[in-house]
mmCIF file of C-alpha atoms and ligand atoms in Angstrom:
data_model
loop_
_atom_site.group_PDB
_atom_site.id
_atom_site.type_symbol
_atom_site.label_atom_id
_atom_site.label_comp_id
_atom_site.label_asym_id
_atom_site.label_seq_id
_atom_site.Cartn_x
_atom_site.Cartn_y
_atom_site.Cartn_z
ATOM 1 C CA MET Q 1 -4.067 45.505 38.094
ATOM 2 C CA LEU Q 2 -3.221 44.753 34.456
ATOM 3 C CA THR Q 3 -6.830 44.821 33.285
ATOM 4 C CA GLY Q 4 -7.020 46.028 29.655
ATOM 5 C CA LYS Q 5 -3.309 45.345 29.015
ATOM 6 C CA VAL Q 6 -2.070 42.974 26.334
ATOM 7 C CA ALA Q 7 0.948 40.835 27.275
ATOM 8 C CA LEU Q 8 3.044 38.673 24.980
ATOM 9 C CA VAL Q 9 5.188 35.983 26.639
ATOM 10 C CA THR Q 10 7.591 33.989 24.471
ATOM 11 C CA GLY Q 11 8.085 30.304 25.289
ATOM 12 C CA ALA Q 12 5.060 30.309 27.580
ATOM 13 C CA GLY Q 13 3.889 26.713 27.192
ATOM 14 C CA ARG Q 14 6.267 25.381 29.830
ATOM 15 C CA GLY Q 15 8.416 26.267 32.834
ATOM 16 C CA ILE Q 16 9.040 29.868 33.824
ATOM 17 C CA GLY Q 17 7.151 31.270 30.817
ATOM 18 C CA ARG Q 18 4.006 29.342 31.752
ATOM 19 C CA GLU Q 19 4.131 30.685 35.314
ATOM 20 C CA ILE Q 20 4.603 34.236 34.001
ATOM 21 C CA ALA Q 21 1.636 33.854 31.615
ATOM 22 C CA ARG Q 22 -0.541 32.591 34.484
ATOM 23 C CA ALA Q 23 0.512 35.447 36.780
ATOM 24 C CA LEU Q 24 -0.098 38.191 34.193
ATOM 25 C CA ALA Q 25 -3.481 36.700 33.249
ATOM 26 C CA ALA Q 26 -4.506 36.357 36.904
ATOM 27 C CA ASP Q 27 -3.798 40.089 37.265
ATOM 28 C CA GLY Q 28 -6.142 40.886 34.371
ATOM 29 C CA ALA Q 29 -3.942 40.994 31.265
ATOM 30 C CA THR Q 30 -4.876 39.335 27.975
ATOM 31 C CA VAL Q 31 -1.937 37.007 27.343
ATOM 32 C CA ILE Q 32 -0.477 35.806 24.049
ATOM 33 C CA VAL Q 33 1.040 32.437 24.968
ATOM 34 C CA ASN Q 34 3.807 31.907 22.417
ATOM 35 C CA TYR Q 35 5.274 28.447 21.823
ATOM 36 C CA ASN Q 36 7.606 26.892 19.304
ATOM 37 C CA GLY Q 37 7.166 23.108 19.510
ATOM 38 C CA SER Q 38 4.955 22.561 22.577
ATOM 39 C CA GLN Q 39 1.507 23.214 21.103
ATOM 40 C CA GLU Q 40 -0.412 20.977 23.533
ATOM 41 C CA CYS Q 41 1.279 22.559 26.555
ATOM 42 C CA ALA Q 42 0.521 26.076 25.282
ATOM 43 C CA GLU Q 43 -3.104 25.191 24.612
ATOM 44 C CA ALA Q 44 -3.354 23.735 28.130
ATOM 45 C CA VAL Q 45 -2.053 27.029 29.575
ATOM 46 C CA VAL Q 46 -4.653 28.951 27.564
ATOM 47 C CA ALA Q 47 -7.439 26.563 28.656
ATOM 48 C CA GLU Q 48 -6.415 27.008 32.291
ATOM 49 C CA ILE Q 49 -6.410 30.814 32.008
ATOM 50 C CA VAL Q 50 -9.721 30.960 30.158
ATOM 51 C CA GLY Q 51 -11.180 28.405 32.612
ATOM 52 C CA SER Q 52 -10.421 30.771 35.490
ATOM 53 C CA GLY Q 53 -12.098 33.705 33.738
ATOM 54 C CA GLY Q 54 -9.047 35.172 32.026
ATOM 55 C CA SER Q 55 -8.192 35.871 28.419
ATOM 56 C CA ALA Q 56 -5.395 34.173 26.441
ATOM 57 C CA GLU Q 57 -4.468 32.806 23.047
ATOM 58 C CA ALA Q 58 -1.709 30.390 21.969
ATOM 59 C CA VAL Q 59 0.357 31.420 18.935
ATOM 60 C CA GLN Q 60 3.184 29.402 17.376
ATOM 61 C CA CYS Q 61 6.393 31.166 16.386
ATOM 62 C CA ASN Q 62 10.056 30.278 16.355
ATOM 63 C CA VAL Q 63 11.342 33.573 17.747
ATOM 64 C CA SER Q 64 14.863 32.988 16.423
ATOM 65 C CA ASP Q 65 13.494 33.476 12.882
ATOM 66 C CA PHE Q 66 13.451 37.194 11.966
ATOM 67 C CA ALA Q 67 10.771 36.910 9.257
ATOM 68 C CA ALA Q 68 8.565 34.543 11.293
ATOM 69 C CA SER Q 69 8.761 36.905 14.307
ATOM 70 C CA GLU Q 70 7.751 39.813 12.085
ATOM 71 C CA ALA Q 71 4.696 37.886 10.838
ATOM 72 C CA PHE Q 72 3.868 36.865 14.439
ATOM 73 C CA VAL Q 73 4.019 40.462 15.678
ATOM 74 C CA LYS Q 74 1.910 41.654 12.728
ATOM 75 C CA GLU Q 75 -0.726 39.004 13.464
ATOM 76 C CA VAL Q 76 -0.883 40.072 17.119
ATOM 77 C CA LEU Q 77 -1.005 43.813 16.353
ATOM 78 C CA ASP Q 78 -3.680 43.329 13.653
ATOM 79 C CA LYS Q 79 -5.860 41.556 16.187
ATOM 80 C CA TYR Q 80 -5.115 43.313 19.497
ATOM 81 C CA LYS Q 81 -3.864 46.721 18.184
ATOM 82 C CA ARG Q 82 -1.200 46.924 20.897
ATOM 83 C CA VAL Q 83 1.213 45.021 23.099
ATOM 84 C CA ASP Q 84 1.759 46.611 26.513
ATOM 85 C CA ILE Q 85 4.000 43.956 28.059
ATOM 86 C CA LEU Q 86 6.618 41.919 26.197
ATOM 87 C CA VAL Q 87 8.372 39.142 28.120
ATOM 88 C CA ASN Q 88 11.296 37.626 26.207
ATOM 89 C CA ASN Q 89 11.481 34.316 28.024
ATOM 90 C CA ALA Q 90 12.182 31.734 25.267
ATOM 91 C CA GLY Q 91 15.515 30.056 25.888
ATOM 92 C CA VAL Q 92 17.536 26.928 25.255
ATOM 93 C CA THR Q 93 20.776 25.370 26.498
ATOM 94 C CA ARG Q 94 23.368 23.287 24.612
ATOM 95 C CA ASP Q 95 25.981 22.868 27.354
ATOM 96 C CA ASN Q 96 29.529 21.711 26.708
ATOM 97 C CA LEU Q 97 33.080 22.732 27.493
ATOM 98 C CA ILE Q 98 34.321 25.329 25.003
ATOM 99 C CA MET Q 99 36.880 22.934 23.484
ATOM 100 C CA ARG Q 100 34.059 20.527 22.594
ATOM 101 C CA MET Q 101 31.345 23.048 21.756
ATOM 102 C CA THR Q 102 30.176 22.838 18.148
ATOM 103 C CA GLU Q 103 29.442 25.851 15.991
ATOM 104 C CA ALA Q 104 25.853 24.590 15.650
ATOM 105 C CA ASP Q 105 25.416 24.503 19.448
ATOM 106 C CA TYR Q 106 26.840 27.995 19.786
ATOM 107 C CA ASP Q 107 24.625 29.390 17.029
ATOM 108 C CA ALA Q 108 21.441 27.650 18.226
ATOM 109 C CA VAL Q 109 21.736 29.153 21.712
ATOM 110 C CA LEU Q 110 22.621 32.655 20.521
ATOM 111 C CA ASP Q 111 19.875 32.566 17.875
ATOM 112 C CA THR Q 112 17.103 31.742 20.338
ATOM 113 C CA ASN Q 113 18.215 33.450 23.527
ATOM 114 C CA LEU Q 114 19.641 36.689 22.151
ATOM 115 C CA LYS Q 115 18.500 37.131 18.559
ATOM 116 C CA GLY Q 116 15.004 35.945 19.534
ATOM 117 C CA ALA Q 117 14.717 38.840 21.996
ATOM 118 C CA PHE Q 118 16.159 41.269 19.420
ATOM 119 C CA ASN Q 119 13.624 40.070 16.838
ATOM 120 C CA MET Q 120 10.655 40.607 19.141
ATOM 121 C CA ILE Q 121 11.802 44.017 20.400
ATOM 122 C CA ARG Q 122 12.738 45.161 16.888
ATOM 123 C CA HIS Q 123 9.369 44.231 15.398
ATOM 124 C CA LEU Q 124 7.411 45.757 18.290
ATOM 125 C CA SER Q 125 9.561 48.883 18.620
ATOM 126 C CA ARG Q 126 7.427 51.175 16.436
ATOM 127 C CA SER Q 127 4.291 50.102 18.259
ATOM 128 C CA PHE Q 128 5.872 50.698 21.692
ATOM 129 C CA ILE Q 129 7.154 54.125 20.644
ATOM 130 C CA ARG Q 130 3.804 55.121 19.164
ATOM 131 C CA GLN Q 131 2.012 54.068 22.366
ATOM 132 C CA ARG Q 132 4.509 55.998 24.520
ATOM 133 C CA SER Q 133 4.105 53.297 27.168
ATOM 134 C CA GLY Q 134 5.071 49.710 27.702
ATOM 135 C CA LYS Q 135 7.162 47.228 29.662
ATOM 136 C CA ILE Q 136 9.791 44.968 28.157
ATOM 137 C CA ILE Q 137 11.175 42.258 30.433
ATOM 138 C CA ASN Q 138 14.033 40.078 29.250
ATOM 139 C CA ILE Q 139 14.733 36.813 31.052
ATOM 140 C CA SER Q 140 18.511 36.648 31.349
ATOM 141 C CA SER Q 141 20.355 34.383 33.804
ATOM 142 C CA VAL Q 142 22.814 34.447 36.654
ATOM 143 C CA SER Q 143 25.094 32.638 34.141
ATOM 144 C CA GLY Q 144 25.114 35.858 32.113
ATOM 145 C CA VAL Q 145 26.168 37.819 35.201
ATOM 146 C CA LEU Q 146 28.770 35.437 36.670
ATOM 147 C CA GLY Q 147 29.684 33.163 33.734
ATOM 148 C CA ASN Q 148 29.442 29.388 34.114
ATOM 149 C CA ALA Q 149 31.878 26.655 33.088
ATOM 150 C CA GLY Q 150 30.283 24.503 30.386
ATOM 151 C CA GLN Q 151 27.927 27.271 29.314
ATOM 152 C CA ALA Q 152 30.044 29.641 27.180
ATOM 153 C CA ASN Q 153 27.299 29.877 24.561
ATOM 154 C CA TYR Q 154 24.477 30.274 27.088
ATOM 155 C CA SER Q 155 26.391 32.765 29.280
ATOM 156 C CA ALA Q 156 27.333 34.814 26.206
ATOM 157 C CA SER Q 157 23.693 34.913 25.100
ATOM 158 C CA LYS Q 158 22.457 35.926 28.554
ATOM 159 C CA ALA Q 159 25.212 38.558 29.028
ATOM 160 C CA GLY Q 160 24.325 39.849 25.553
ATOM 161 C CA LEU Q 161 20.724 40.112 26.652
ATOM 162 C CA ILE Q 162 21.843 42.400 29.486
ATOM 163 C CA GLY Q 163 23.609 44.696 26.987
ATOM 164 C CA LEU Q 164 20.535 44.645 24.758
ATOM 165 C CA THR Q 165 18.336 45.494 27.758
ATOM 166 C CA LYS Q 166 20.447 48.488 28.824
ATOM 167 C CA SER Q 167 20.829 49.876 25.289
ATOM 168 C CA VAL Q 168 17.121 49.642 24.465
ATOM 169 C CA ALA Q 169 16.286 51.035 27.930
ATOM 170 C CA ARG Q 170 18.344 54.119 27.042
ATOM 171 C CA GLU Q 171 16.663 54.432 23.619
ATOM 172 C CA PHE Q 172 13.137 54.072 25.045
ATOM 173 C CA ALA Q 173 13.481 55.843 28.410
ATOM 174 C CA SER Q 174 12.056 59.159 27.210
ATOM 175 C CA ARG Q 175 9.185 57.344 25.435
ATOM 176 C CA GLY Q 176 7.644 55.872 28.571
ATOM 177 C CA VAL Q 177 8.802 52.338 27.783
ATOM 178 C CA ASN Q 178 10.678 50.514 30.559
ATOM 179 C CA VAL Q 179 13.160 47.777 29.698
ATOM 180 C CA ASN Q 180 14.548 45.524 32.421
ATOM 181 C CA ALA Q 181 16.188 42.123 32.761
ATOM 182 C CA VAL Q 182 15.491 39.409 35.297
ATOM 183 C CA ALA Q 183 18.381 37.056 36.019
ATOM 184 C CA PRO Q 184 17.147 33.825 37.586
ATOM 185 C CA GLY Q 185 19.520 31.536 39.468
ATOM 186 C CA PHE Q 186 18.737 27.803 39.482
ATOM 187 C CA ILE Q 187 15.031 27.267 39.023
ATOM 188 C CA ASP Q 188 13.224 23.934 39.044
ATOM 189 C CA THR Q 189 12.020 23.439 35.409
ATOM 190 C CA ASP Q 190 12.632 21.038 32.486
ATOM 191 C CA MET Q 191 15.824 23.005 31.797
ATOM 192 C CA THR Q 192 17.389 21.947 35.102
ATOM 193 C CA LYS Q 193 15.699 18.532 35.460
ATOM 194 C CA GLY Q 194 18.425 16.823 33.419
ATOM 195 C CA MET Q 195 21.103 17.711 35.994
ATOM 196 C CA THR Q 196 22.563 14.880 38.086
ATOM 197 C CA GLU Q 197 21.856 14.831 41.824
ATOM 198 C CA ASP Q 198 25.576 15.493 42.410
ATOM 199 C CA ALA Q 199 25.519 18.582 40.175
ATOM 200 C CA LYS Q 200 22.389 19.809 41.973
ATOM 201 C CA LYS Q 201 24.090 19.312 45.360
ATOM 202 C CA THR Q 202 27.183 21.235 44.222
ATOM 203 C CA LEU Q 203 25.016 24.052 42.919
ATOM 204 C CA SER Q 204 22.893 24.210 46.053
ATOM 205 C CA SER Q 205 26.086 24.588 48.086
ATOM 206 C CA MET Q 206 26.836 27.753 46.045
ATOM 207 C CA ILE Q 207 23.451 29.292 46.881
ATOM 208 C CA PRO Q 208 23.433 31.168 50.228
ATOM 209 C CA MET Q 209 19.767 30.220 50.690
ATOM 210 C CA GLY Q 210 20.775 26.594 50.065
ATOM 211 C CA LYS Q 211 17.980 25.643 47.663
ATOM 212 C CA MET Q 212 16.774 26.001 44.082
ATOM 213 C CA GLY Q 213 14.101 28.555 43.298
ATOM 214 C CA GLY Q 214 10.618 27.941 41.918
ATOM 215 C CA THR Q 215 8.956 29.383 38.817
ATOM 216 C CA LYS Q 216 6.740 31.570 41.019
ATOM 217 C CA ASP Q 217 9.827 33.347 42.374
ATOM 218 C CA ILE Q 218 10.489 34.625 38.847
ATOM 219 C CA ALA Q 219 6.850 35.287 37.896
ATOM 220 C CA ASP Q 220 6.342 37.444 41.018
ATOM 221 C CA LEU Q 221 9.141 39.808 39.952
ATOM 222 C CA VAL Q 222 7.961 39.883 36.324
ATOM 223 C CA LEU Q 223 4.480 40.813 37.554
ATOM 224 C CA PHE Q 224 5.980 43.711 39.514
ATOM 225 C CA LEU Q 225 8.043 44.870 36.500
ATOM 226 C CA ALA Q 226 4.972 44.622 34.249
ATOM 227 C CA GLY Q 227 2.853 46.845 36.494
ATOM 228 C CA GLU Q 228 2.741 50.506 37.468
ATOM 229 C CA HIS Q 229 4.705 50.066 40.712
ATOM 230 C CA SER Q 230 7.895 49.752 38.628
ATOM 231 C CA ASP Q 231 7.312 52.861 36.485
ATOM 232 C CA TYR Q 232 10.565 54.566 37.579
ATOM 233 C CA ILE Q 233 12.754 51.461 37.103
ATOM 234 C CA THR Q 234 14.524 50.909 33.772
ATOM 235 C CA GLY Q 235 17.751 49.382 32.483
ATOM 236 C CA GLN Q 236 18.129 47.178 35.553
ATOM 237 C CA VAL Q 237 19.222 43.577 35.955
ATOM 238 C CA ILE Q 238 17.518 42.020 38.946
ATOM 239 C CA CYS Q 239 18.842 38.665 40.141
ATOM 240 C CA VAL Q 240 16.410 36.175 41.640
ATOM 241 C CA ASP Q 241 18.895 33.583 42.794
ATOM 242 C CA GLY Q 242 18.785 32.961 46.547
ATOM 243 C CA GLY Q 243 21.789 35.267 46.959
ATOM 244 C CA MET Q 244 24.063 33.360 44.561
ATOM 245 C CA SER Q 245 25.374 36.401 42.687
ATOM 246 C CA MET Q 246 25.862 38.837 45.584
HETATM 247 P P1 NAP S 301 12.207 25.321 29.757
HETATM 248 O O1 NAP S 301 11.280 24.726 30.746
HETATM 249 O O2 NAP S 301 13.181 24.477 29.019
HETATM 250 O O3 NAP S 301 11.323 26.164 28.701
HETATM 251 C C1 NAP S 301 11.922 26.830 27.626
HETATM 252 C C2 NAP S 301 10.831 27.540 26.862
HETATM 253 O O4 NAP S 301 11.451 28.249 25.769
HETATM 254 C C3 NAP S 301 9.809 26.570 26.264
HETATM 255 O O5 NAP S 301 8.521 27.078 26.499
HETATM 256 C C4 NAP S 301 10.153 26.594 24.771
HETATM 257 O O6 NAP S 301 9.013 26.457 23.936
HETATM 258 C C5 NAP S 301 10.678 28.003 24.607
HETATM 259 N N1 NAP S 301 11.490 28.109 23.393
HETATM 260 C C6 NAP S 301 12.694 27.551 23.131
HETATM 261 N N2 NAP S 301 13.096 27.879 21.884
HETATM 262 C C7 NAP S 301 12.128 28.668 21.359
HETATM 263 C C8 NAP S 301 11.958 29.334 20.119
HETATM 264 N N3 NAP S 301 12.898 29.257 19.165
HETATM 265 N N4 NAP S 301 10.831 30.070 19.913
HETATM 266 C C9 NAP S 301 9.879 30.171 20.876
HETATM 267 N N5 NAP S 301 9.980 29.555 22.074
HETATM 268 C C10 NAP S 301 11.085 28.812 22.304
HETATM 269 O O7 NAP S 301 13.101 26.449 30.425
HETATM 270 P P2 NAP S 301 12.826 27.440 31.649
HETATM 271 O O8 NAP S 301 13.660 26.993 32.761
HETATM 272 O O9 NAP S 301 11.389 27.668 31.847
HETATM 273 O O10 NAP S 301 13.532 28.748 31.051
HETATM 274 C C11 NAP S 301 12.813 29.917 30.687
HETATM 275 C C12 NAP S 301 13.813 31.060 30.554
HETATM 276 O O11 NAP S 301 14.454 31.265 31.813
HETATM 277 C C13 NAP S 301 14.927 30.784 29.547
HETATM 278 O O12 NAP S 301 15.262 31.954 28.860
HETATM 279 C C14 NAP S 301 16.084 30.349 30.422
HETATM 280 O O13 NAP S 301 17.321 30.561 29.817
HETATM 281 C C15 NAP S 301 15.858 31.232 31.638
HETATM 282 N N6 NAP S 301 16.513 30.747 32.838
HETATM 283 C C16 NAP S 301 16.171 29.545 33.396
HETATM 284 C C17 NAP S 301 16.832 29.105 34.539
HETATM 285 C C18 NAP S 301 16.512 27.803 35.214
HETATM 286 O O14 NAP S 301 17.241 27.446 36.148
HETATM 287 N N7 NAP S 301 15.498 27.078 34.833
HETATM 288 C C19 NAP S 301 17.846 29.905 35.092
HETATM 289 C C20 NAP S 301 18.159 31.110 34.503
HETATM 290 C C21 NAP S 301 17.477 31.527 33.376
HETATM 291 P P3 NAP S 301 8.637 25.068 23.188
HETATM 292 O O15 NAP S 301 8.609 24.004 24.227
HETATM 293 O O16 NAP S 301 7.311 25.368 22.579
HETATM 294 O O17 NAP S 301 9.727 24.846 22.164
#
C-alpha cells in the first residue's frame, strides 16, 4: 500500500496520467494532479479521488518551463515536505514527416516531453537524495524504442527520456531512489483519437495481440513501479505494447 506516500503526476487531468493518479490514490497515496491547460478535467479527477475517500490536489504548471517547474516543486515541498513518487507523464505530439517538420514543432515536443521530465527531476533531486528513498517513473513510448515514421520529434524526445532515465538511475541507485521508464504502445486516449480508422487498422496489424491497449494497462505497471515490490528494479525500460516491440 502507498498510504502516507506523496505522489506527483504530471499531465494528470486526462488520459494515461488521470488513470495513474486514480490508481496511486486508490492505493493510499496523496496525489498532486498536475495540469497545464485542462483545469476542469484536473479538478474533476481530484473530486473523484476525494469523493472515494482519497487525498488529492490539482496544481497548474507548464512543466516545459524551468522556472515555473521550480516554483511548482517548491510549492509542493513547502506544503507536503516530500515527494515519494514522481511520474513524468506530460506529453504532446506534433507529427509530420521530417522534410515538413517545423522548428517550432520540433522544439515544442522536445520541450514538453524531455525537458519537462528533466525540469521535474532536477528540481526534486535534492529532496529525493535527502530522503534516501523514492520512485521516479518516466512515461516514454514504443516510438522511442523503435522509431516511427512521421514522429522524428516525438521519437527523439521519448528515446531521450530513456537516456535520461538510465543516467539518473545510475546517479541515484546508491541513494535508494529507483528510476524507470514505461514505454506504452498504442493506447486509447485523446492522443490517439485523431488517427484515421485506416491508420488504426494498420497499427493494430503490427501488434501481436491485435488490439490497442487501455490506460489501465499503463497505470497497473506504474503502480507496481511506485510500490515496494519493485525495490530492486532500476534503470529499466518496460514496454506495455501488446508485444509490438519484441
Ligand atoms: P493525452 O490524453 O493527450 O494527455 C496528455 C497530457 O499531458 C494532458 O494531461 C496534458 O495536460 C499534459 N501536458 C501536455 N503538455 C503539458 C505541459 N507543458 N505541462 C503539463 N502537462 C502537460 O495523452 P496520453 O495518451 O494520456 O499520453 C500520456 C503520456 O503517455 C504522454 O507522455 C505520451 O507521450 C505517452 N504515450 C502515449 C501513448 C498513447 O498511445 N496514447 C503511447 C505512448 C506513450 P493539459 O491537458 O492540462 O494540457
